CSV table of C-alpha atoms in Angstrom, one decimal:
chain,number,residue,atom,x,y,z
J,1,UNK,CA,25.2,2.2,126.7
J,2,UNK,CA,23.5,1.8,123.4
J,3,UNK,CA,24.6,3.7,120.4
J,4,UNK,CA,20.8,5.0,119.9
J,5,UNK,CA,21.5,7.1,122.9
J,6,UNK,CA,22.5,10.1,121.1
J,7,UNK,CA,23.2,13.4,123.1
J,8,UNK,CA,19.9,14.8,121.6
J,9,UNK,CA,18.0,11.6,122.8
J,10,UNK,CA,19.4,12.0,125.9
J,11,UNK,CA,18.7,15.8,126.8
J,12,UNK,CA,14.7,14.5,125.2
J,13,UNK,CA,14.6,11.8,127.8
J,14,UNK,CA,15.9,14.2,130.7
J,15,UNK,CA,13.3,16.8,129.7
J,16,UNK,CA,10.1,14.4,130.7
J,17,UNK,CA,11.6,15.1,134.2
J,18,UNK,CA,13.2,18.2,134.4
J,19,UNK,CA,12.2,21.3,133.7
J,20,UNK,CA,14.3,24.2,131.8
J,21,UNK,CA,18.2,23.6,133.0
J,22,UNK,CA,18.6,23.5,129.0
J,23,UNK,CA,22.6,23.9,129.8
J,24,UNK,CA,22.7,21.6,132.2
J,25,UNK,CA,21.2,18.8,130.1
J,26,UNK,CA,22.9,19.2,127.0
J,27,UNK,CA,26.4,19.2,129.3
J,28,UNK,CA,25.5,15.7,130.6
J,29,UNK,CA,24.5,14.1,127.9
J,30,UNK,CA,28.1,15.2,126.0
J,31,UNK,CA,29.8,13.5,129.2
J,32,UNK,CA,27.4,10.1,128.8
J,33,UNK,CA,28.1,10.4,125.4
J,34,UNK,CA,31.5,10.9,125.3
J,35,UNK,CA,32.0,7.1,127.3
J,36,UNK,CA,30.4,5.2,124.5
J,37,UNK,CA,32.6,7.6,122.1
J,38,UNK,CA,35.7,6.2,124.1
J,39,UNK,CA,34.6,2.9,124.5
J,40,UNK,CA,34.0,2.8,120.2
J,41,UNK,CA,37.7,3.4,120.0
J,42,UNK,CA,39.8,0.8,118.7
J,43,UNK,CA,42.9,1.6,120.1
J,44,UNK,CA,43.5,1.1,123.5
J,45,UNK,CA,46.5,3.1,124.5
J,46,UNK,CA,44.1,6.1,122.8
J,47,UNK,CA,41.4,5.2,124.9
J,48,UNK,CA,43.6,4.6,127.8
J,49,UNK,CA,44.4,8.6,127.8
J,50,UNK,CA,40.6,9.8,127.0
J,51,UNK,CA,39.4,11.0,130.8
J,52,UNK,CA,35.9,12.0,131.5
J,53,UNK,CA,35.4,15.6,131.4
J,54,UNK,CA,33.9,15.9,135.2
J,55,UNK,CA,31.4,18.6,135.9
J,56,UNK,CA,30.4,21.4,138.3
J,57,UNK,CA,26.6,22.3,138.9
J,58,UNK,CA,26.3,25.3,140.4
J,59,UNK,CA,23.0,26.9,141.8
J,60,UNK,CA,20.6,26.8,144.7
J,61,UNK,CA,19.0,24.1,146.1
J,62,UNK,CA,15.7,22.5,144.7
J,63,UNK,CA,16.6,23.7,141.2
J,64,UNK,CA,17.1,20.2,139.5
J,65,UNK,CA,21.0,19.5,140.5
J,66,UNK,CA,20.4,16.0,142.0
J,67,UNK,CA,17.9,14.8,139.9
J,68,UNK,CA,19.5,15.6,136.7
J,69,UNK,CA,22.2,13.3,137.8
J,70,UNK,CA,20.2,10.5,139.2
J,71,UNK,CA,18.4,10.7,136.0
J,72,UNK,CA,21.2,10.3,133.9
J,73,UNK,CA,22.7,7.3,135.6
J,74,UNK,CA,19.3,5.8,135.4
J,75,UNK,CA,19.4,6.1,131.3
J,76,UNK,CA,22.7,5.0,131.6
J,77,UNK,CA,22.0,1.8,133.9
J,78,UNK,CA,25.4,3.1,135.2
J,79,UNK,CA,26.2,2.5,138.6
J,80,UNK,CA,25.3,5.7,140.7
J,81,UNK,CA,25.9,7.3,144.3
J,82,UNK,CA,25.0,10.8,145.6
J,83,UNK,CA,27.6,11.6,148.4
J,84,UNK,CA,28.0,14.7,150.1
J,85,UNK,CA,31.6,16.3,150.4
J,86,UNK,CA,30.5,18.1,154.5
J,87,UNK,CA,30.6,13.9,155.4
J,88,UNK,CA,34.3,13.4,154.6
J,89,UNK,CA,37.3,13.9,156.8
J,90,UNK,CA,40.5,14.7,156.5
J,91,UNK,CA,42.9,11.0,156.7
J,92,UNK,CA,43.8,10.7,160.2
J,93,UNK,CA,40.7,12.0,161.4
J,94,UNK,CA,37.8,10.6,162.8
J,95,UNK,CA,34.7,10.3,160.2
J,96,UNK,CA,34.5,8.8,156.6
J,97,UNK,CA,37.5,8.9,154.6
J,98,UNK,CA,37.2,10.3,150.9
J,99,UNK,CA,37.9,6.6,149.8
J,100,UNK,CA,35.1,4.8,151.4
J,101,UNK,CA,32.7,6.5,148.4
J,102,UNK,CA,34.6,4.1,145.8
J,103,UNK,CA,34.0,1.4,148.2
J,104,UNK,CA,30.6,2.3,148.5
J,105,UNK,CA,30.3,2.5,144.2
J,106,UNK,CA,31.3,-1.0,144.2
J,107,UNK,CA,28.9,-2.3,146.8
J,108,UNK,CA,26.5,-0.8,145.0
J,109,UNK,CA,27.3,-2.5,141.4
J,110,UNK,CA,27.6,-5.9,142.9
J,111,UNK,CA,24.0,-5.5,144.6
J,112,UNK,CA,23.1,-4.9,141.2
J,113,UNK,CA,25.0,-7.2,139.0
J,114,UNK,CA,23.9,-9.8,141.5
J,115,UNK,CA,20.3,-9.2,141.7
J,116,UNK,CA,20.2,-8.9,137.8
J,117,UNK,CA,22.3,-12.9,137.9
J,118,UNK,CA,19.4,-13.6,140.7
J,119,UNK,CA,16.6,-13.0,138.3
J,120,UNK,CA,18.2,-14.7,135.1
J,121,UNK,CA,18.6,-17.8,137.3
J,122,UNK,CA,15.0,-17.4,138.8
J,123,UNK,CA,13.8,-17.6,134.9
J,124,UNK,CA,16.3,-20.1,134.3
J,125,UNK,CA,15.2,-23.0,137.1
J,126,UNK,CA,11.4,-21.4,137.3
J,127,UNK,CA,10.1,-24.7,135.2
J,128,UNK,CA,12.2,-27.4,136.7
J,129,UNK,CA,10.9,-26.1,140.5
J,130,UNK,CA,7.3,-26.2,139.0
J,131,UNK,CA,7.7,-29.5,137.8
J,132,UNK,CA,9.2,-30.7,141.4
J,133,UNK,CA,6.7,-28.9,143.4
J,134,UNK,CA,4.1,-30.8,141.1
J,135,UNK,CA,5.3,-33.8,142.2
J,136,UNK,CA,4.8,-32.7,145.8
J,137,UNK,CA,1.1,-32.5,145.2
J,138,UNK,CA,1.0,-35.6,143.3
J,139,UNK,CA,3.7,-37.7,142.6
J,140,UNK,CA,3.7,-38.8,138.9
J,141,UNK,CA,5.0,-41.7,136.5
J,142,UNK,CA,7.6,-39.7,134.5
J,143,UNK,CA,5.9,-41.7,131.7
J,144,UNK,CA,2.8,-40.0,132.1
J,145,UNK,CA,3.5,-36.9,130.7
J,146,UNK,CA,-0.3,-35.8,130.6
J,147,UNK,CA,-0.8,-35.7,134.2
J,148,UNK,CA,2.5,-33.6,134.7
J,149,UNK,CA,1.6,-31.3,132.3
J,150,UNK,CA,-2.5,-30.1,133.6
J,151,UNK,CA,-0.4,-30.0,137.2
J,152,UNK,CA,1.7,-27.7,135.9
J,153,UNK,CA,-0.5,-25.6,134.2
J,154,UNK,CA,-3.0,-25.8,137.3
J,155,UNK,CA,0.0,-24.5,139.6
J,156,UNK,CA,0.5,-21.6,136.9
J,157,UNK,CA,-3.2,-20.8,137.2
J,158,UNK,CA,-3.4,-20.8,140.8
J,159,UNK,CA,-5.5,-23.6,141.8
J,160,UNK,CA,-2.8,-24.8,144.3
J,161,UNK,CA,-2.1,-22.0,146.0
J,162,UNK,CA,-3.4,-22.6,149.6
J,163,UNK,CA,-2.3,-26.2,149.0
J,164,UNK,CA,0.4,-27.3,151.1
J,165,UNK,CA,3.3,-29.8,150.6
J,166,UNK,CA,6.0,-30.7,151.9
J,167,UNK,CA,9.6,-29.5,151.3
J,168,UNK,CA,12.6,-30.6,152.4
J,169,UNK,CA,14.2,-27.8,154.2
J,170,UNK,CA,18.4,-27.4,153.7
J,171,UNK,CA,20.7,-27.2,157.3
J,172,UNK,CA,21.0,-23.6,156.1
J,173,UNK,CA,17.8,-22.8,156.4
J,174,UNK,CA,17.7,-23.9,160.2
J,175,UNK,CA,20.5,-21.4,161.0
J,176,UNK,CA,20.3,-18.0,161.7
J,177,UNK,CA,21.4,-15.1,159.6
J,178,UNK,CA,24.3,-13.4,160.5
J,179,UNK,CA,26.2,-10.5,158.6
J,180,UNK,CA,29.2,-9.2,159.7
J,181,UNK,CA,29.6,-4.7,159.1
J,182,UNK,CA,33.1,-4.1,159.7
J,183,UNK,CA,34.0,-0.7,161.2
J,184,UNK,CA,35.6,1.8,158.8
J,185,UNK,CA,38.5,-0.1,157.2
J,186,UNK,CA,39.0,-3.0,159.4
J,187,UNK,CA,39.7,-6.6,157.7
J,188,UNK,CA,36.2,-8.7,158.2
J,189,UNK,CA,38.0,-11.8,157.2
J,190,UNK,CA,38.9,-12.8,161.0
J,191,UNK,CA,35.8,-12.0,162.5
J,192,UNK,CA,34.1,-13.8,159.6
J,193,UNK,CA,36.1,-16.6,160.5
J,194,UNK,CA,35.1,-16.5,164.0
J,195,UNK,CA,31.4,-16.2,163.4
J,196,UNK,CA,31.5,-19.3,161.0
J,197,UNK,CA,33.1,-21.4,163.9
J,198,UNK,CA,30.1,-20.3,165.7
J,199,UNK,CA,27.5,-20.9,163.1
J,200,UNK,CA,28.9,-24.5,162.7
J,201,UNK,CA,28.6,-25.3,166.2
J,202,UNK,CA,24.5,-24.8,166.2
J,203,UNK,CA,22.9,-28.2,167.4
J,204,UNK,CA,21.0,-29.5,164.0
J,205,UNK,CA,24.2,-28.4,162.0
J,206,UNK,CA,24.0,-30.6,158.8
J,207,UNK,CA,20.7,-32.3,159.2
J,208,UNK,CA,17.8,-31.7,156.7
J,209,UNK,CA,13.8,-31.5,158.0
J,210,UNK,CA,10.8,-31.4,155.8
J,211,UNK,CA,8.2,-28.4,156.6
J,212,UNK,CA,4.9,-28.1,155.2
J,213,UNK,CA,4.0,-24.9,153.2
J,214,UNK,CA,1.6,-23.8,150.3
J,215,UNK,CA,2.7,-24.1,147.0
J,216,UNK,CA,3.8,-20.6,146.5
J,217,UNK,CA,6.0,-20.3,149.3
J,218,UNK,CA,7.5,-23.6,148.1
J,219,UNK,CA,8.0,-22.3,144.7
J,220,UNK,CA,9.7,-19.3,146.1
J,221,UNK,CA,11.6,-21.0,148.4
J,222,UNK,CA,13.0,-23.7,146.2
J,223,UNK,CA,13.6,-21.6,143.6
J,224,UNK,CA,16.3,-19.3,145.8
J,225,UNK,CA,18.0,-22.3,146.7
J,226,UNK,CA,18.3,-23.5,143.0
J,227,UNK,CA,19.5,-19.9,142.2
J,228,UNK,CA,22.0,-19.9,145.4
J,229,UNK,CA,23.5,-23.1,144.5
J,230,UNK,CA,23.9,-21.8,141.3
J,231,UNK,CA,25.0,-18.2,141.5
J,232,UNK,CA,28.5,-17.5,140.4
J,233,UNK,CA,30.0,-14.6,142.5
J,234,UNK,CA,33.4,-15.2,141.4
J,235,UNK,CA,32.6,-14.0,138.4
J,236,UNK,CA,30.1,-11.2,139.4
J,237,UNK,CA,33.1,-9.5,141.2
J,238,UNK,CA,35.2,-9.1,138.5
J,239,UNK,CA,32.7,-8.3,136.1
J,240,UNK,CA,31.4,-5.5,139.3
J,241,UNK,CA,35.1,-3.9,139.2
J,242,UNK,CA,35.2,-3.6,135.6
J,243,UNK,CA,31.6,-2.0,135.6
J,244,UNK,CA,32.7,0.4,138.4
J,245,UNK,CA,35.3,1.2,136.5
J,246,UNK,CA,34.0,1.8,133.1
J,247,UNK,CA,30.6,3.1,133.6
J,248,UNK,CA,30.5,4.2,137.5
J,249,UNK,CA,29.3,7.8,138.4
J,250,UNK,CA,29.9,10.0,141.7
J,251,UNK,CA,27.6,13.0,142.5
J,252,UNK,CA,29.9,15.0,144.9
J,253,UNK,CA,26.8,17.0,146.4
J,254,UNK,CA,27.6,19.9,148.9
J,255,UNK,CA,31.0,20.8,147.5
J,256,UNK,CA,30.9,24.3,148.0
J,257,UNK,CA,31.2,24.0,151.6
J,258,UNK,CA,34.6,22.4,151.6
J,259,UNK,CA,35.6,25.4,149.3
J,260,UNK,CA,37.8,28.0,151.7
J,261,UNK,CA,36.7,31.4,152.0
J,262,UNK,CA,38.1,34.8,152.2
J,263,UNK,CA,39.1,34.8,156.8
J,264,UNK,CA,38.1,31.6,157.3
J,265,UNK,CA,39.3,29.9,160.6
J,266,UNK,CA,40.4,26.7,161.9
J,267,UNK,CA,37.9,24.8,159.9
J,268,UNK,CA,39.3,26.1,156.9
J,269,UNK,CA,42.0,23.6,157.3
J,270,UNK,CA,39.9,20.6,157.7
J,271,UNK,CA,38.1,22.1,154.4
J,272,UNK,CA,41.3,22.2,152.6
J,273,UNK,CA,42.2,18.7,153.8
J,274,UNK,CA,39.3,17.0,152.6
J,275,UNK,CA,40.2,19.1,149.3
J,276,UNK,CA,43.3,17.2,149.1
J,277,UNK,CA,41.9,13.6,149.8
J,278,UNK,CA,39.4,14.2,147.3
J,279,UNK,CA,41.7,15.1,144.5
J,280,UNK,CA,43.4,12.0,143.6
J,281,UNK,CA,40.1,10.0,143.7
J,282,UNK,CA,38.6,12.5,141.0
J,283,UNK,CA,42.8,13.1,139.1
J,284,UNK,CA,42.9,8.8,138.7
J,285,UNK,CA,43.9,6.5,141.5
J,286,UNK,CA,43.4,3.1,142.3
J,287,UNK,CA,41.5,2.4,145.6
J,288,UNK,CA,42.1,-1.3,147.3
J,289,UNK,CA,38.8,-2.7,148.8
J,290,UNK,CA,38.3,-6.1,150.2
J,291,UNK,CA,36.5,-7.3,146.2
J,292,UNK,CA,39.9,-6.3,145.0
J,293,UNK,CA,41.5,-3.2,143.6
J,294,UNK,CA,39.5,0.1,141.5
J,295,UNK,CA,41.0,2.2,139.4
J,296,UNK,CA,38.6,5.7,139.6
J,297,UNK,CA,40.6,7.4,136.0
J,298,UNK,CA,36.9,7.0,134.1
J,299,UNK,CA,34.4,6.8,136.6
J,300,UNK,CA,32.5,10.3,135.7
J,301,UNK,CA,32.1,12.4,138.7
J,302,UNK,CA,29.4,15.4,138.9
J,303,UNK,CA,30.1,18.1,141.6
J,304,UNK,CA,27.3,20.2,142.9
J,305,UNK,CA,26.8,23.4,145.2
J,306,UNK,CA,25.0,26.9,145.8
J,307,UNK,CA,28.4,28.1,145.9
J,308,UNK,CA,26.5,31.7,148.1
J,309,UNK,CA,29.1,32.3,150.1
J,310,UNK,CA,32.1,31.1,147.7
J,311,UNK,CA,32.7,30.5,143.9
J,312,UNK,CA,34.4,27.6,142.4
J,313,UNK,CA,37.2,29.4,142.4
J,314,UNK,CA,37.7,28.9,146.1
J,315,UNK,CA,38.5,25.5,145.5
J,316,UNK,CA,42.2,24.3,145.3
J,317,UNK,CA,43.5,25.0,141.7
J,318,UNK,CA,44.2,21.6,140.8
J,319,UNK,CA,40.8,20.1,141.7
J,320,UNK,CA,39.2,22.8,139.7
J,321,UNK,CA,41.2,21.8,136.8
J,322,UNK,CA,39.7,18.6,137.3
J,323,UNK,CA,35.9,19.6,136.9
J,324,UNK,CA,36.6,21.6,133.3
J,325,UNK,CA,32.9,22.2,132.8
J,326,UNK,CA,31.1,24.5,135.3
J,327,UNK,CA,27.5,24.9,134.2
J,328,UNK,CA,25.3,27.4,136.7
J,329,UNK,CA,22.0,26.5,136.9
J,330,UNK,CA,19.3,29.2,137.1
J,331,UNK,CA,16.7,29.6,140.1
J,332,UNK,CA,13.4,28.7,139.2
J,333,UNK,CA,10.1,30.6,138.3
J,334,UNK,CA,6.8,30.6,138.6
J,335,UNK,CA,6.2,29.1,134.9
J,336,UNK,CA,8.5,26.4,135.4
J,337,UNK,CA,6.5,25.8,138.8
J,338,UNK,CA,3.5,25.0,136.9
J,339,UNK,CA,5.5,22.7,134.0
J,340,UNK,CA,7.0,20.5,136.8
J,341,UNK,CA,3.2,20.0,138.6
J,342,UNK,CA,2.0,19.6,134.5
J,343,UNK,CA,4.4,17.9,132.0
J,344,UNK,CA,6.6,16.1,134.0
J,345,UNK,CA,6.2,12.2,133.8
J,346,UNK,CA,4.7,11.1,136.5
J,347,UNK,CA,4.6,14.8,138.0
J,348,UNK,CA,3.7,15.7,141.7
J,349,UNK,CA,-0.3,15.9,140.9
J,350,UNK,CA,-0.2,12.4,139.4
J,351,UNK,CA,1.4,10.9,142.2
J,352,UNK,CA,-1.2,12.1,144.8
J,353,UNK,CA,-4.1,11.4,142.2
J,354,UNK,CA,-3.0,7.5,142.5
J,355,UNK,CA,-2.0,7.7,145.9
J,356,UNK,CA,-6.1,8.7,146.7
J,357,UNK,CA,-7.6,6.6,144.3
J,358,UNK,CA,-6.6,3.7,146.2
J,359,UNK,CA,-8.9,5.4,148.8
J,360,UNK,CA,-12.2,5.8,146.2
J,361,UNK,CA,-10.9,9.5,145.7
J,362,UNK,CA,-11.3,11.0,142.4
J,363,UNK,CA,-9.3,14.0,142.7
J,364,UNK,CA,-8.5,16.3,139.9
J,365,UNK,CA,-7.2,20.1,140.1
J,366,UNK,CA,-8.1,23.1,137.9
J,367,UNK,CA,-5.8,25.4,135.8
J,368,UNK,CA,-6.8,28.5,138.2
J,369,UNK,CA,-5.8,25.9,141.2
J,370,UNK,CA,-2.2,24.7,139.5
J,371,UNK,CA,-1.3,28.4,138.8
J,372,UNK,CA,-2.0,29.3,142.3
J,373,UNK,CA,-0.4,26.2,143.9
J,374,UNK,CA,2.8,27.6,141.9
J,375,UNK,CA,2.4,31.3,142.9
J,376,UNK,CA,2.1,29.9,146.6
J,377,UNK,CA,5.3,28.1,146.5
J,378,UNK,CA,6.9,31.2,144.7
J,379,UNK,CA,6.0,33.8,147.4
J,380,UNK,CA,7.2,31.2,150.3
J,381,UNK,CA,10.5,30.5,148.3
J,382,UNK,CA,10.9,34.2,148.3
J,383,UNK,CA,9.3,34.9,152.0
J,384,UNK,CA,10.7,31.8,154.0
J,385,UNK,CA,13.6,30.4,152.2
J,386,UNK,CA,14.6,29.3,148.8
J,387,UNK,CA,13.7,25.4,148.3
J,388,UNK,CA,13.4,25.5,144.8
J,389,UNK,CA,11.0,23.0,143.5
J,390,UNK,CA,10.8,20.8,146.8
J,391,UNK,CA,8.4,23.7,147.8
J,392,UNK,CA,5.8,22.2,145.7
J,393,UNK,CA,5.8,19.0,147.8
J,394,UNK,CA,5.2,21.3,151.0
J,395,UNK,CA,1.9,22.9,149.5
J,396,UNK,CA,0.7,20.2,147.6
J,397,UNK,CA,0.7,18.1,151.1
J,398,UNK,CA,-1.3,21.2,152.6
J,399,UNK,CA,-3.3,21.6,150.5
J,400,UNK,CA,-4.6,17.8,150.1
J,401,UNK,CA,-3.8,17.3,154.0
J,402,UNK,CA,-7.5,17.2,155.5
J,403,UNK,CA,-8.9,15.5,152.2
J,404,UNK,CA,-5.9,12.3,152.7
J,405,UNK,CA,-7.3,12.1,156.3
J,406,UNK,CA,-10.8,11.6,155.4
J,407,UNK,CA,-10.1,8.7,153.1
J,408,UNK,CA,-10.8,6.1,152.5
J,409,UNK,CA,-14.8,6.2,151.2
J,410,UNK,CA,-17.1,3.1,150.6
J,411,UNK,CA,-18.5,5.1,147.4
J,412,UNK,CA,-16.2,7.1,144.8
J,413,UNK,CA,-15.9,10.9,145.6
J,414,UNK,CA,-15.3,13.0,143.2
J,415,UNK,CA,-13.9,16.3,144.1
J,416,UNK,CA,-11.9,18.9,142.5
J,417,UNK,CA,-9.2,21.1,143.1
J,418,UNK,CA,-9.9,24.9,142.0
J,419,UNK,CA,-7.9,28.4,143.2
J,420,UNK,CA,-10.7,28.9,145.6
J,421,UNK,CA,-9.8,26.2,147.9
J,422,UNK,CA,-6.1,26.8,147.9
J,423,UNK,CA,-6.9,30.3,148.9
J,424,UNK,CA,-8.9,28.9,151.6
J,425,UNK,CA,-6.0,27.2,153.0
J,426,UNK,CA,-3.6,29.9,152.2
J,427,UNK,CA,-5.2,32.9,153.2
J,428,UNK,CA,-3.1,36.3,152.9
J,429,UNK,CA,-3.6,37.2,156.4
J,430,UNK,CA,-2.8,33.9,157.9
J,431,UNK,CA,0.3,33.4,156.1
J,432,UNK,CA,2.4,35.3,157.3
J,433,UNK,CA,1.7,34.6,160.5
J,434,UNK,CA,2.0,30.5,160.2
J,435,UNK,CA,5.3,30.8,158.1
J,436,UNK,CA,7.3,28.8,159.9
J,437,UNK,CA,5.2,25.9,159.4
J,438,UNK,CA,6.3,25.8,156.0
J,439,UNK,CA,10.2,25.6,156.9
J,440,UNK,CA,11.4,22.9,155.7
């Protein structure tokens, strides 16, 4: 995280995508703040003891909770996954165990941390495959340094590429792929080990055979074997752990369902359990995966819920103690409706105005058109059920729905939006009686 990332700077880059939630921001952008505070600390055993201060949203669905998370991993370039807490079991039962989402962290940081090495190394050996697949198309004198050079910079232009060559395909490429998914916790190591026993009986098994294939695909493919020869997972892993570690962040979704309630039942028990299992993850523990062992004491984790039919306070004492902030989000109105179709970057409107275009459709909507789109999704929020925002989606998609079937046109239209034909669509004595199709 760069030091230019202030907590101001961050709540500013949260605001071109969410709208209002002013309490919300400012809370998450102390806690992203707050690791490059502890990370600036010179003493270790100091910044040993400094834990993140973990976070509760609280508020209905579709008012920002997810995306204000999602958002700030993505300023962060931190390591993110959205679980939800209804998908865990209690240990000993059948389903997902609380652990698997660390597991699942770390996946996700070597996918990263790997693709990241993939395209360093594609920039890396990009030249020296141009130069080889030059000599494909016409092999040079290395003296002649004149003749290697207009190839190239004919390959770079484009000239070549319908022209095929022929490359010298690896065994590997002959055999198919297989991945091995192991079932909840189970080793993969013997059934790897089986698989490779197979793979290396294959008839062909170590024999090379030249293909033909234009010049791009042999650029492409050349170029991932350079960079698979090359690329150094040994050292990704480590480097994925530590990341995990440092900069990784959880977004608990849902967790007001596994809170108990006032004459719960039976289930109450399982809720309780999964309660339990969750806690040391979030207190500080150190979770073994096949990569090697993660400690979770500083990965951040952000709980959300509507908490309707409970309150934080239903949770077990000791993991409320280890969310300290609870910030509650407020529902949404029909202003901030109008924001998130207006100032948002890259809002709803602009989406489907690119979408169309691809289509010769010059679509554009009117103030009197934006404001009624927003009171629309207000009144069916209030009528049907609460969405939040993700009712916007639902009547933007009417509304547009007969005007994306018509496209595409041979000659630009040009049509616009305006309150009289979302009224058409949305007529007061049809809409009560065709709620349901707006259920979500």
């Amino acid at each position: 995280m760069k030091n230019k990332l202030t907590p101001k700077k961050i709540v500013e880059e949260l605001d071109k995508y969410i709208i209002s939630q002013d309490e919300a921001k400012k809370n998450v952008a102390i806690s992203l703040r707050n690791r490059y505070r502890r990370k600036a600390i010179e003493n270790s055993d100091m910044r040993r003891e400094i834990t993140p201060k973990n976070i509760i949203l609280i508020g209905s669905t579709g008012v920002g909770k997810t995306e204000i998370a999602r958002r700030l991993a993505k300023l962060a370039d931190a390591p993110f996954i959205k679980v939800e807490a209804t998908k865990y079991t209690e240990v000993g039962y059948v389903g997902k165990d609380v652990e698997s989402m660390i597991k699942d962290l770390l996946g996700i940081t070597i996918r990263k941390l790997k693709s990241d090495k993939v395209e360093e190394l594609k920039e890396k050996y990009r030249e020296g495959v141009i130069e080889k697949v030059a000599k494909l198309i016409k092999p040079y004198d290395t003296v002649n340094l004149d003749v290697k050079k207009e190839l190239v910079e004919d390959i770079l232009a484009g000239k070549y590429d319908d022209y095929e060559v022929e490359v010298e395909k690896s065994p590997k490429g002959d055999l198919p792929f297989v991945e091995v998914v192991s079932a909840g916790n189970a080793p993969e190591e013997g059934v790897q080990g089986i698989i490779d026993n197979i793979v290396s009986s294959f008839p062909g098994r170590g024999k090379s055979k030249s293909i033909l294939m234009n010049v791009v695909d042999a650029i492409d493919y050349l170029l991932n074997e350079e960079v698979e020869k090359n690329i150094d997972m040994e050292a990704i892993i480590p480097e994925a752990i530590r990341t995990t570690e440092q900069d990784g962040i959880i977004f608990i979704d849902e967790i007001d369902k596994i809170a108990e309630r006032e004459g719960g039942g039976r289930s109450e028990v399982s809720r309780q359990g999964v309660q339990r299992d969750i806690l040391p993850i979030v207190e500080g523990t150190t979770v073994m995966t096949k990569y090697g062992a993660v400690k979770t004491d500083h990965i951040l984790f952000i709980a959300a819920g509507a908490f309707t039919l409970s309150s934080p306070s239903d949770l077990m004492p000791e993991l409320q103690g280890r969310f300290p902030v609870k910030v509650r989000l407020k529902n949404l109105e029909e202003e901030d409706f109008i924001k998130i179709l207006t100032q948002v970057e890259y809002n709803l409107l602009e989406q489907y105005k690119s979408l169309l275009k691809v289509d010769n459709v010059d679509i554009s909507f009117t103030k009197g058109a934006i404001e009624r789109i927003a009171e629309v999704s207000m009144d069916l929020n209030e009528n049907v059920e609460n969405i939040g925002a993700r009712r916007l989606a639902t009547v933007v998609e009417t509304v547009l729905k007969e005007i994306m079937y018509e496209a595409p046109y041979e000659k630009l239209q040009v049509i616009k939006i305006g309150k009289r034909e979302v009224d058409n669509i949305y007529k007061e004595e049809t809409e009560e009686e065709n709620l349901d199709n707006y259920i979500l």
